[in-house]
JSON list of C-alpha atoms in Angstrom, two decimals:
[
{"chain": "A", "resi": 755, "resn": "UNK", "atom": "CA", "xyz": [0.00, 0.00, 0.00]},
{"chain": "A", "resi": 756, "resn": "UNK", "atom": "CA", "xyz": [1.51, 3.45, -0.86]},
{"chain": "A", "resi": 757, "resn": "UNK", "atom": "CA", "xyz": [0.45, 5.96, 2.12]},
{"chain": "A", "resi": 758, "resn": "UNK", "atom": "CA", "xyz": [0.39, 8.70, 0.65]},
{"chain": "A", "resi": 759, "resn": "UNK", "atom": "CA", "xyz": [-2.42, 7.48, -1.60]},
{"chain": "A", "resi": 760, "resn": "UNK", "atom": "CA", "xyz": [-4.31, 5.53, 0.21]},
{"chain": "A", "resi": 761, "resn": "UNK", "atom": "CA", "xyz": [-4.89, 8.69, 2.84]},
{"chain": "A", "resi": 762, "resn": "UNK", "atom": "CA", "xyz": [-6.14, 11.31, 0.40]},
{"chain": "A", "resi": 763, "resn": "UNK", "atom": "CA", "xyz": [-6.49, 10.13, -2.83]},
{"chain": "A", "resi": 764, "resn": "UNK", "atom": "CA", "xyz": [-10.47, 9.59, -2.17]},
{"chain": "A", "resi": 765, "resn": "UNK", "atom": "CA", "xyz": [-10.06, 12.88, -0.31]},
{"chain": "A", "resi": 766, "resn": "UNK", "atom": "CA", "xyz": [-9.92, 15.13, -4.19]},
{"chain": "A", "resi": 767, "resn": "UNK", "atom": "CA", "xyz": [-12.45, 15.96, -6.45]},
{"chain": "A", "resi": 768, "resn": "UNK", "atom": "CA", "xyz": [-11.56, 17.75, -9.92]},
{"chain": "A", "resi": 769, "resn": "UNK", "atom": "CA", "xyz": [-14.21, 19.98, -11.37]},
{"chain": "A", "resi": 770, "resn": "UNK", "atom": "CA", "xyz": [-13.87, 20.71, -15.32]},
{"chain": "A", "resi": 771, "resn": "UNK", "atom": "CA", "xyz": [-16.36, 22.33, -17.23]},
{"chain": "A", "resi": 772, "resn": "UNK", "atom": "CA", "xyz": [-17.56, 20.77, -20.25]},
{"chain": "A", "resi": 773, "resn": "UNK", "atom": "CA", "xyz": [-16.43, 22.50, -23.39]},
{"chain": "A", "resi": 774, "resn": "UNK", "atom": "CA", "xyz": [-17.66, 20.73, -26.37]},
{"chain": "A", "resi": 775, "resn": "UNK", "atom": "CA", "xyz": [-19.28, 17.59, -27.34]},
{"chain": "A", "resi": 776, "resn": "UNK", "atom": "CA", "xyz": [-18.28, 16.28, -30.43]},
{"chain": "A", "resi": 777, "resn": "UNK", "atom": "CA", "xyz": [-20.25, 13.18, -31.91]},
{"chain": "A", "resi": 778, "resn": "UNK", "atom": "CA", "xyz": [-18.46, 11.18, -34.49]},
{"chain": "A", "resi": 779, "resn": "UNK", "atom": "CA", "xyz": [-20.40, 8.48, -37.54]},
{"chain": "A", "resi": 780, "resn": "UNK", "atom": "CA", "xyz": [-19.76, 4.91, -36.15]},
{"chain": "A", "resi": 781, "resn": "UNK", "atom": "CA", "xyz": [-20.90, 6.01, -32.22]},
{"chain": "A", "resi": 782, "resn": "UNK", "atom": "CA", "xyz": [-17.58, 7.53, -30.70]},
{"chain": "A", "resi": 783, "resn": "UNK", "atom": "CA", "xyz": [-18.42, 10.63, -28.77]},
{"chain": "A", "resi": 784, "resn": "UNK", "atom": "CA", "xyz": [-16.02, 13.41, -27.98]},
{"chain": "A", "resi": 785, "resn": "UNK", "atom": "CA", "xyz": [-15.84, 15.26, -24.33]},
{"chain": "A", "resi": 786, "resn": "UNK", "atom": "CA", "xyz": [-13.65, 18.23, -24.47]},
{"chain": "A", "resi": 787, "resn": "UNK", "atom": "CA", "xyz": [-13.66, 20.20, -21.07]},
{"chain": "A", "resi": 788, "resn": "UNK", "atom": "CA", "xyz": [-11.54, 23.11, -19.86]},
{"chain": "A", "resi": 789, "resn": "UNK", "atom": "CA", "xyz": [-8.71, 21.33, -18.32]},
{"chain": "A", "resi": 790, "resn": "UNK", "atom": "CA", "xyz": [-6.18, 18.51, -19.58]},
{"chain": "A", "resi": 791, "resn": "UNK", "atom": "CA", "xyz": [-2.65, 17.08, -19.35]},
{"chain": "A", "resi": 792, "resn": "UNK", "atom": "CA", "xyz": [-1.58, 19.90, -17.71]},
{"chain": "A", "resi": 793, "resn": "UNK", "atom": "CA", "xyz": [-4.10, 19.26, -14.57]},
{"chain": "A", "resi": 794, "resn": "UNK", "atom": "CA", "xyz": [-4.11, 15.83, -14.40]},
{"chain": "A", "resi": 795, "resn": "UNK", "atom": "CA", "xyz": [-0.77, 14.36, -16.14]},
{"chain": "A", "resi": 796, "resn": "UNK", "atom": "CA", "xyz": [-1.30, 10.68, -14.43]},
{"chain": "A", "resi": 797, "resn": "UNK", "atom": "CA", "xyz": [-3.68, 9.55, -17.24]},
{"chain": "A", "resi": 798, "resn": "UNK", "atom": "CA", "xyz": [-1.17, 9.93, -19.95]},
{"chain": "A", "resi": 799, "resn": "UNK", "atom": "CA", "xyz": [1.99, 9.18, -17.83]},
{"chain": "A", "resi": 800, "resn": "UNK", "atom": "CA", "xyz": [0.77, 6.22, -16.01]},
{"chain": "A", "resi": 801, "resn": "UNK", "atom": "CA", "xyz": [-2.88, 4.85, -17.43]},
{"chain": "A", "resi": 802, "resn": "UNK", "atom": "CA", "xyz": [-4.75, 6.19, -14.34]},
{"chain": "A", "resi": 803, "resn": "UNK", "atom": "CA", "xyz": [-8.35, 5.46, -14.94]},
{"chain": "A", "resi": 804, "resn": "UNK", "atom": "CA", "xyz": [-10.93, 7.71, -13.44]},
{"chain": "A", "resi": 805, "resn": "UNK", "atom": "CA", "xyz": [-14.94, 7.76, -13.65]},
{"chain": "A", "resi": 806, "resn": "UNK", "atom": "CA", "xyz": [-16.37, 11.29, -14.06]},
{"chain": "A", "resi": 807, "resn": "UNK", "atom": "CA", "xyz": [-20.15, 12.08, -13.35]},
{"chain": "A", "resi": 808, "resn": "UNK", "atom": "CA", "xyz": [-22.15, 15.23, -13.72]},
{"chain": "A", "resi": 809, "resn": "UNK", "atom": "CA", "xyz": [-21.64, 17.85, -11.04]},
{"chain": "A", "resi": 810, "resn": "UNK", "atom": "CA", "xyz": [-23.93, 20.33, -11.87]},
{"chain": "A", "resi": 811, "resn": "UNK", "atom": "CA", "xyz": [-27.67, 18.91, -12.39]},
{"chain": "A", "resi": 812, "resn": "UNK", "atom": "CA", "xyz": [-29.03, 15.17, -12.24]},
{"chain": "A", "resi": 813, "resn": "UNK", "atom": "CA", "xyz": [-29.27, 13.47, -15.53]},
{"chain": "A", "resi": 814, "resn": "UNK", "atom": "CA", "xyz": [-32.14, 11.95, -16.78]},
{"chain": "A", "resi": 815, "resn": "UNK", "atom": "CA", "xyz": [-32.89, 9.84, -19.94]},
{"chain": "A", "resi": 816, "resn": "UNK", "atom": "CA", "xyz": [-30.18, 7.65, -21.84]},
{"chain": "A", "resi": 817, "resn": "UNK", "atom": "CA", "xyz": [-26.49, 7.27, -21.02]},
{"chain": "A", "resi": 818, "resn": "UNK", "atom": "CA", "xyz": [-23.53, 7.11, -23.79]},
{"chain": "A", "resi": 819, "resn": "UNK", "atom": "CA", "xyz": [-20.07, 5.87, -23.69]},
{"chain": "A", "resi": 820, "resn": "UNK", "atom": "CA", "xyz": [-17.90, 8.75, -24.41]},
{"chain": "A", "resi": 821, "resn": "UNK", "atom": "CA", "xyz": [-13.95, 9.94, -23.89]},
{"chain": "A", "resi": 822, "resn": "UNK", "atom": "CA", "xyz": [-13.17, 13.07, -22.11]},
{"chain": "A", "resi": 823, "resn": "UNK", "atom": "CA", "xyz": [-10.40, 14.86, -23.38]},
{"chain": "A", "resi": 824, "resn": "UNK", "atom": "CA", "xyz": [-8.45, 18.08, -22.42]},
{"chain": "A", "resi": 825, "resn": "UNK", "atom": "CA", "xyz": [-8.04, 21.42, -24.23]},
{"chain": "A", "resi": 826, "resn": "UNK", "atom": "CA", "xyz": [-4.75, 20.85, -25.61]},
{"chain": "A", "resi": 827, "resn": "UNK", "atom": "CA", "xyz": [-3.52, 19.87, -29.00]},
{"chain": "A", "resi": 828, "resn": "UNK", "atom": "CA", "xyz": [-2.16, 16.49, -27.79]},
{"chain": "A", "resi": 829, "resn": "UNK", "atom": "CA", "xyz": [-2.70, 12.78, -28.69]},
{"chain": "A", "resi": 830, "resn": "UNK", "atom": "CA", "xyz": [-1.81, 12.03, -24.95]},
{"chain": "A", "resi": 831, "resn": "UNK", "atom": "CA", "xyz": [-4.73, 14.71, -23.52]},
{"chain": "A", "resi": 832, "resn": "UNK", "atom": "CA", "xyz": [-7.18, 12.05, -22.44]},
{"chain": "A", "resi": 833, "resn": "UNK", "atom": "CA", "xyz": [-8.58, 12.26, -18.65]},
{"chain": "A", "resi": 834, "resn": "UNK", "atom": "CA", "xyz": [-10.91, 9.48, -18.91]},
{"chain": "A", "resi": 835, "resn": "UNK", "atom": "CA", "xyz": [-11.74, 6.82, -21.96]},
{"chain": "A", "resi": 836, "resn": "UNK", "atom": "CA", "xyz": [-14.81, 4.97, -22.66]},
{"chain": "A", "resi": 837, "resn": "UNK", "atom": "CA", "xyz": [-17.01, 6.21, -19.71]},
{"chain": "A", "resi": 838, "resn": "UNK", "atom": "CA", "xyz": [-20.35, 6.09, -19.08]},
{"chain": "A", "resi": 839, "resn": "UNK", "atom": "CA", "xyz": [-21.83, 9.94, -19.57]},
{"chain": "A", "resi": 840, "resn": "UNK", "atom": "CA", "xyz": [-25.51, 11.22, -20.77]},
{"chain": "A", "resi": 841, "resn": "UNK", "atom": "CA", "xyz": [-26.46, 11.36, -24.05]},
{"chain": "A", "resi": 842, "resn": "UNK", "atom": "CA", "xyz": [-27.46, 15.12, -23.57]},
{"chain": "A", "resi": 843, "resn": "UNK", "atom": "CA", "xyz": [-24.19, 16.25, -21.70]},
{"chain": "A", "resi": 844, "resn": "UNK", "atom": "CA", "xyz": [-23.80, 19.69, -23.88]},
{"chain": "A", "resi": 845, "resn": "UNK", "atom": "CA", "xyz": [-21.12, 22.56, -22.77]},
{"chain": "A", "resi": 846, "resn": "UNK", "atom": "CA", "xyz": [-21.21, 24.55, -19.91]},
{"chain": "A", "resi": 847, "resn": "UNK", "atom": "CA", "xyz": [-22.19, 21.02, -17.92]},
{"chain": "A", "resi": 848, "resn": "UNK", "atom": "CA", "xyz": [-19.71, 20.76, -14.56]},
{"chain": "A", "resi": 849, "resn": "UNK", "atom": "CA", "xyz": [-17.86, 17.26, -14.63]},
{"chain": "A", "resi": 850, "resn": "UNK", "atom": "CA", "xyz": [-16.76, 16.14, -11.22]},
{"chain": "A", "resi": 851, "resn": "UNK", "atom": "CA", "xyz": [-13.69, 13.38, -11.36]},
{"chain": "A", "resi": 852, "resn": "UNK", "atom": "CA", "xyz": [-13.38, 11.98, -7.93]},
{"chain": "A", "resi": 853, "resn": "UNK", "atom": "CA", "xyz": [-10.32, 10.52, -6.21]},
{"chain": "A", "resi": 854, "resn": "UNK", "atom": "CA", "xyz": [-7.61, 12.82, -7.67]},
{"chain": "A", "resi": 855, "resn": "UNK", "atom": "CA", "xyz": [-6.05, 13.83, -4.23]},
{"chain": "A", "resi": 856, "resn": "UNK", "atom": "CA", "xyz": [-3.08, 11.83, -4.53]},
{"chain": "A", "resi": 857, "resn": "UNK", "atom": "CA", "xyz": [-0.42, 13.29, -6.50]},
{"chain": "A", "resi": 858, "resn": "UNK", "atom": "CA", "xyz": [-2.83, 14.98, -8.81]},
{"chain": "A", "resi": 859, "resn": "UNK", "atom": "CA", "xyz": [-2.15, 18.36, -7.98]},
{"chain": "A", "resi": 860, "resn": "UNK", "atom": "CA", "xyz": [1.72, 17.67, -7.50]},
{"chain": "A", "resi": 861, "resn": "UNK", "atom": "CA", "xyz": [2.25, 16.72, -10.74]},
{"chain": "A", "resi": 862, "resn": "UNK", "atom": "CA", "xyz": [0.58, 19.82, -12.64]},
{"chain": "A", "resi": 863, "resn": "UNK", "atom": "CA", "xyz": [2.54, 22.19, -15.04]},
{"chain": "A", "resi": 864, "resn": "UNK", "atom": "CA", "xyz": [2.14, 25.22, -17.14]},
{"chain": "A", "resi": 865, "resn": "UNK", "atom": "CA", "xyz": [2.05, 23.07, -20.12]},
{"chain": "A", "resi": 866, "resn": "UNK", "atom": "CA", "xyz": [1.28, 25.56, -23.09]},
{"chain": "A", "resi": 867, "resn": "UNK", "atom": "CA", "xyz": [1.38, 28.82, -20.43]},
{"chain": "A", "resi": 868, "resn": "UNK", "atom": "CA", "xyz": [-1.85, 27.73, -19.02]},
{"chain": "A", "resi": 869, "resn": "UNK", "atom": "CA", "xyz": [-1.61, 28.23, -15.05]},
{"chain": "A", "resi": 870, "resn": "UNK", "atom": "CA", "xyz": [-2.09, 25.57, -12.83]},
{"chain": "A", "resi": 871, "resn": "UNK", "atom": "CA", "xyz": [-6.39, 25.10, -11.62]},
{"chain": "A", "resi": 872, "resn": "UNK", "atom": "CA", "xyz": [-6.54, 26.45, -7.81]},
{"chain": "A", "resi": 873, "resn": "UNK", "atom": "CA", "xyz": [-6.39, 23.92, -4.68]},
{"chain": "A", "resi": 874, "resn": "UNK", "atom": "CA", "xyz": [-9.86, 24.86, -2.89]},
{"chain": "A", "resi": 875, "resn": "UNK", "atom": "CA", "xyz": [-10.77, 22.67, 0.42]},
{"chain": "A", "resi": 876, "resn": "UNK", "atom": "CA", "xyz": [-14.37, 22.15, 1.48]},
{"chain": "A", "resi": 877, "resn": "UNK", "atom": "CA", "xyz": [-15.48, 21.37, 5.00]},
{"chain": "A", "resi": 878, "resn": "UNK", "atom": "CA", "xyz": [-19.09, 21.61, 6.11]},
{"chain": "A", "resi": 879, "resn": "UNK", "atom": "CA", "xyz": [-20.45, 23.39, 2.69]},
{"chain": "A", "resi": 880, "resn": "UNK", "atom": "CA", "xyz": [-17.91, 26.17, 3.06]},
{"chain": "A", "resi": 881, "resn": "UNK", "atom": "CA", "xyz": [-14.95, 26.44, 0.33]},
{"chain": "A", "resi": 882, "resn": "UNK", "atom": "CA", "xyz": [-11.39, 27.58, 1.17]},
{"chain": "A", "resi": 883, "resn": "UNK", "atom": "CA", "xyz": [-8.78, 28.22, -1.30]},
{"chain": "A", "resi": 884, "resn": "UNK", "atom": "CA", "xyz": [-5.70, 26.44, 0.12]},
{"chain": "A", "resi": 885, "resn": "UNK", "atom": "CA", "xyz": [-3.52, 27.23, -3.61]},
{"chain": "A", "resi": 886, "resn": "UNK", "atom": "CA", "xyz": [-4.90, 30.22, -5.34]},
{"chain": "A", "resi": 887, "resn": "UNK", "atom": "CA", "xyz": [-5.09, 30.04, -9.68]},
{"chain": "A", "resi": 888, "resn": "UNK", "atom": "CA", "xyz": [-1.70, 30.51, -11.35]},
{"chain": "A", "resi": 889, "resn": "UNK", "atom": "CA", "xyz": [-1.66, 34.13, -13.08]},
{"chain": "A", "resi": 890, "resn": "UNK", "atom": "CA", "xyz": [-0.54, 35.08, -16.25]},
{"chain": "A", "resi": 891, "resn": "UNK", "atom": "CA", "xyz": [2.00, 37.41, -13.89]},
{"chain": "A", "resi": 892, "resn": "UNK", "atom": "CA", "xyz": [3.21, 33.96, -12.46]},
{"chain": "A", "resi": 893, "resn": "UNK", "atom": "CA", "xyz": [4.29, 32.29, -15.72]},
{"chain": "A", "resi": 894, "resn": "UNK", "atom": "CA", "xyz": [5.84, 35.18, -16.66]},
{"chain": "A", "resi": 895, "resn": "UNK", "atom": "CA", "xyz": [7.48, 36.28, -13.73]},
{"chain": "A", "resi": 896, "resn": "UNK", "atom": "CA", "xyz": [10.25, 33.70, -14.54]},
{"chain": "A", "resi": 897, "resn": "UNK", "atom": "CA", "xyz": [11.03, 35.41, -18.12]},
{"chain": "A", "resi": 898, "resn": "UNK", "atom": "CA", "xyz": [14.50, 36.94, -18.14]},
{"chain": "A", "resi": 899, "resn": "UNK", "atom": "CA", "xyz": [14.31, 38.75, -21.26]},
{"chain": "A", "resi": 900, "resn": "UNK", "atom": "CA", "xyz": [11.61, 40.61, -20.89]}
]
């Protein structure tokens, strides 16, 4: 058992907005949603499998297998494959992936100067922001020839 994991991985939740839906002839359907590689790199680097639901309302009706992929450019930006989403899951939906507390957050980057998603903790209904949103003044504060 790995410690580290097995005390807060259950403990994180990442939230991604749904960006686009993309349906494709032959049944495969396209997630896109507002995060990626850069958020969650464990996918791509080690096959982490995750199962993300709808955050934001309670679906009703029929249910689709789909693949939820990040806003990059990148063969590798896959969060989740084949899951189990609704049919009507359209952009601006919330998707919540559960159990990403263990190294998730660790192991983000600025991949393509996109700052790193805030750390926010919950207790009792009442968010605190624990890591606040990379700025565009953070990745830049690094540049020396400016």
């Amino acid at each position: 058992m790995e410690p580290g994991r097995a005390i807060v991985a259950r403990a994180g939740v990442t939230v991604y907005r749904v960006m686009s839906v993309k349906r494709i002839d032959g049944g495969t359907t396209f997630v896109t949603v507002d995060g990626g590689m850069n958020d969650n790199l464990r996918v791509a680097l080690y096959g982490a499998r995750y199962e993300p639901v709808v955050a934001n309302r309670r679906p009703h009706g029929p249910w689709t297998t789909a693949t939820v992929v990040g806003r990059y450019c990148e063969a590798g930006d896959i969060l989740a494959r084949e899951v189990r989403l609704p049919a009507d899951l359209h952009p601006g939906d919330v998707l919540a992936v559960p159990c990403t507390g263990a190294y998730h957050h660790s192991l983000s980057t600025s991949y393509n100067c996109v700052g790193r998603p805030p750390l926010v903790a919950v207790r009792d209904g009442c968010p605190r922001e624990l890591v606040r949103r990379e700025t565009i003044a953070d990745l830049l504060v690094r540049d020396v020839g400016r």
